[in-house]
Coordinates of N, CA and C in Angstrom, one line a residue:
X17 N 111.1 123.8 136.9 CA 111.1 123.4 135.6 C 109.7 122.8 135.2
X18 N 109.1 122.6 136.2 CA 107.5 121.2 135.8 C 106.6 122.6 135.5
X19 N 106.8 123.6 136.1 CA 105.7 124.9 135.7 C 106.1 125.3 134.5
X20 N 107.3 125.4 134.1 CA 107.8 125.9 132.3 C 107.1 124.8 131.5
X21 N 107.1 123.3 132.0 CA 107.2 122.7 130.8 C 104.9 122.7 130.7
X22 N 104.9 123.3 132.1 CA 103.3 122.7 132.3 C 102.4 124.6 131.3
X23 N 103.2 125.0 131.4 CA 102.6 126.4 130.9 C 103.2 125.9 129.5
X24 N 103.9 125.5 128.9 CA 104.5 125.7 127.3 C 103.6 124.4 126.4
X25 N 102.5 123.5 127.2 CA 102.3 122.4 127.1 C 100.7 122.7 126.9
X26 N 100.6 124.0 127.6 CA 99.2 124.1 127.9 C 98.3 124.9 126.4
X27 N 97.2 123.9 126.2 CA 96.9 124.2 124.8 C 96.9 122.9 124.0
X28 N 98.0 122.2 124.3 CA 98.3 121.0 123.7 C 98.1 119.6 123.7
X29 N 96.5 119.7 124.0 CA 96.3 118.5 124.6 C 96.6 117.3 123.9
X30 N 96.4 117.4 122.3 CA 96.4 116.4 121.4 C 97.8 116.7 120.8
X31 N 98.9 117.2 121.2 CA 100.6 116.4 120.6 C 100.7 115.2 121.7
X32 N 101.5 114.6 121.4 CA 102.5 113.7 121.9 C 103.4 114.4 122.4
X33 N 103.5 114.4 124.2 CA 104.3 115.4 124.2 C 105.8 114.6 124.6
X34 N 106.1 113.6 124.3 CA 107.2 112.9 124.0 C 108.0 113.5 122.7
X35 N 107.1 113.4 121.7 CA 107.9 114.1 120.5 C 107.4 115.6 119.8
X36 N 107.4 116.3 121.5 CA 107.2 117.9 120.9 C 108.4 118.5 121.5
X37 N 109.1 119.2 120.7 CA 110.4 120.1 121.1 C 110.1 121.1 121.0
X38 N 110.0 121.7 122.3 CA 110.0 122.9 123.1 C 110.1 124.1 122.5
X39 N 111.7 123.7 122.7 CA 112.4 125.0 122.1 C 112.5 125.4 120.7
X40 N 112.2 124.1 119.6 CA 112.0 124.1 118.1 C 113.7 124.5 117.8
X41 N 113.2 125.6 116.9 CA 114.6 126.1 116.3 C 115.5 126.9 117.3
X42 N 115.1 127.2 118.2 CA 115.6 128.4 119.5 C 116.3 127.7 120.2
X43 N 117.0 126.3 120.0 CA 117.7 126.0 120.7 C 119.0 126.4 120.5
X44 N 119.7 126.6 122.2 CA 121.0 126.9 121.7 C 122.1 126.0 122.3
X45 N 122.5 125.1 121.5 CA 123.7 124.1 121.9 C 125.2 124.4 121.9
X46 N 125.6 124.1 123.3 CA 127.2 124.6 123.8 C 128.3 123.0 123.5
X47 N 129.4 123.0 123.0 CA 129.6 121.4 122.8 C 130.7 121.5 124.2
X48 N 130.6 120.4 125.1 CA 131.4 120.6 126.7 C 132.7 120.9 126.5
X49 N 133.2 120.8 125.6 CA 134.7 121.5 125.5 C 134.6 123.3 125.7
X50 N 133.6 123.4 125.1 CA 133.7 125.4 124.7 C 132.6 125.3 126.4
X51 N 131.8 124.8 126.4 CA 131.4 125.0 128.0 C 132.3 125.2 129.0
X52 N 133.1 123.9 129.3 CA 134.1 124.0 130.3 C 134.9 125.1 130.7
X53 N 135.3 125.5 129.2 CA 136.4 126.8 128.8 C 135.7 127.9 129.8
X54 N 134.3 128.1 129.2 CA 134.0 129.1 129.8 C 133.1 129.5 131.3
X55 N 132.4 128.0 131.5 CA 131.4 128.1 133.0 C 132.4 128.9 133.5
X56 N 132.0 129.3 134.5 CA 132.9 129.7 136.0 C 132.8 129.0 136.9
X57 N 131.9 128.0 136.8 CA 132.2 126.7 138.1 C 133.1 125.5 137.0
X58 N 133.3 125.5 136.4 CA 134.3 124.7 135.6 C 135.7 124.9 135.9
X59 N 136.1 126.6 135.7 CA 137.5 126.9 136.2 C 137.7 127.1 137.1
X60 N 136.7 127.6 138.6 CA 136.4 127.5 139.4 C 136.9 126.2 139.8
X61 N 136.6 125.4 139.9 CA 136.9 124.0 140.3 C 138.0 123.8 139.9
X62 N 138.5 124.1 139.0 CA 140.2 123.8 138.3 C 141.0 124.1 139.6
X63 N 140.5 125.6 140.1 CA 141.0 126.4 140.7 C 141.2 126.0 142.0
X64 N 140.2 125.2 142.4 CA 139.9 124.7 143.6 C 141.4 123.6 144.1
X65 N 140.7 122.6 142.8 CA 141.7 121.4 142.6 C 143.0 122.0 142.7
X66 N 143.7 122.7 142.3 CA 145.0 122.9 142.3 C 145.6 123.6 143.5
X67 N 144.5 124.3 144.0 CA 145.2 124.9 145.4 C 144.6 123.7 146.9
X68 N 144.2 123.1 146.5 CA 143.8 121.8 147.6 C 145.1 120.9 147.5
X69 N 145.8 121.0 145.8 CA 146.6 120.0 145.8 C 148.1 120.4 146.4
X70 N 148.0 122.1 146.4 CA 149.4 122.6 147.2 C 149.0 123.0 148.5
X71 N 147.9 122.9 149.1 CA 148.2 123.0 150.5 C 147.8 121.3 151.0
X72 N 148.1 120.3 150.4 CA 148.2 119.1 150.4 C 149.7 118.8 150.7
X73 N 150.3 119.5 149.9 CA 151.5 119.7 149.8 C 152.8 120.2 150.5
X74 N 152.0 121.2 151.0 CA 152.7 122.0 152.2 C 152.5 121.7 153.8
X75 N 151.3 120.8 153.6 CA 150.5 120.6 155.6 C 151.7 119.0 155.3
X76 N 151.2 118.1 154.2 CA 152.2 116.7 154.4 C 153.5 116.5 153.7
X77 N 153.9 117.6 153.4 CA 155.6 117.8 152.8 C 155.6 116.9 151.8
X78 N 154.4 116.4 151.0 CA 154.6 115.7 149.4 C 154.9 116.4 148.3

């Protein structure tokens, strides 16, 4: 990530690069609800959790 931000920087000696945004308008924002939905380590993990919770289930008869 320090070589993206050191190449995208380079040129710019005189911004502030505290208040230079990167990405400008090209940013693309996910809100965590529609993330979750879709990551694959999100439902992946869902997935995980609920079969950990039945062979929890089955090894201590809860």
């Amino acid at each position: 990530m320090s070589t993206v931000v050191d190449v995208a920087s380079s040129g710019d000696e005189d911004d502030d690069e505290s208040t230079r945004d990167v990405f400008g308008e090209s940013a693309i924002e996910v809100d965590d609800e529609t993330l979750r939905r879709v990551s694959p380590g999100a439902w992946a993990g869902r997935v995980t959790d609920r079969l950990d919770d039945l062979g929890r289930r089955l090894i201590y008869g809860r």
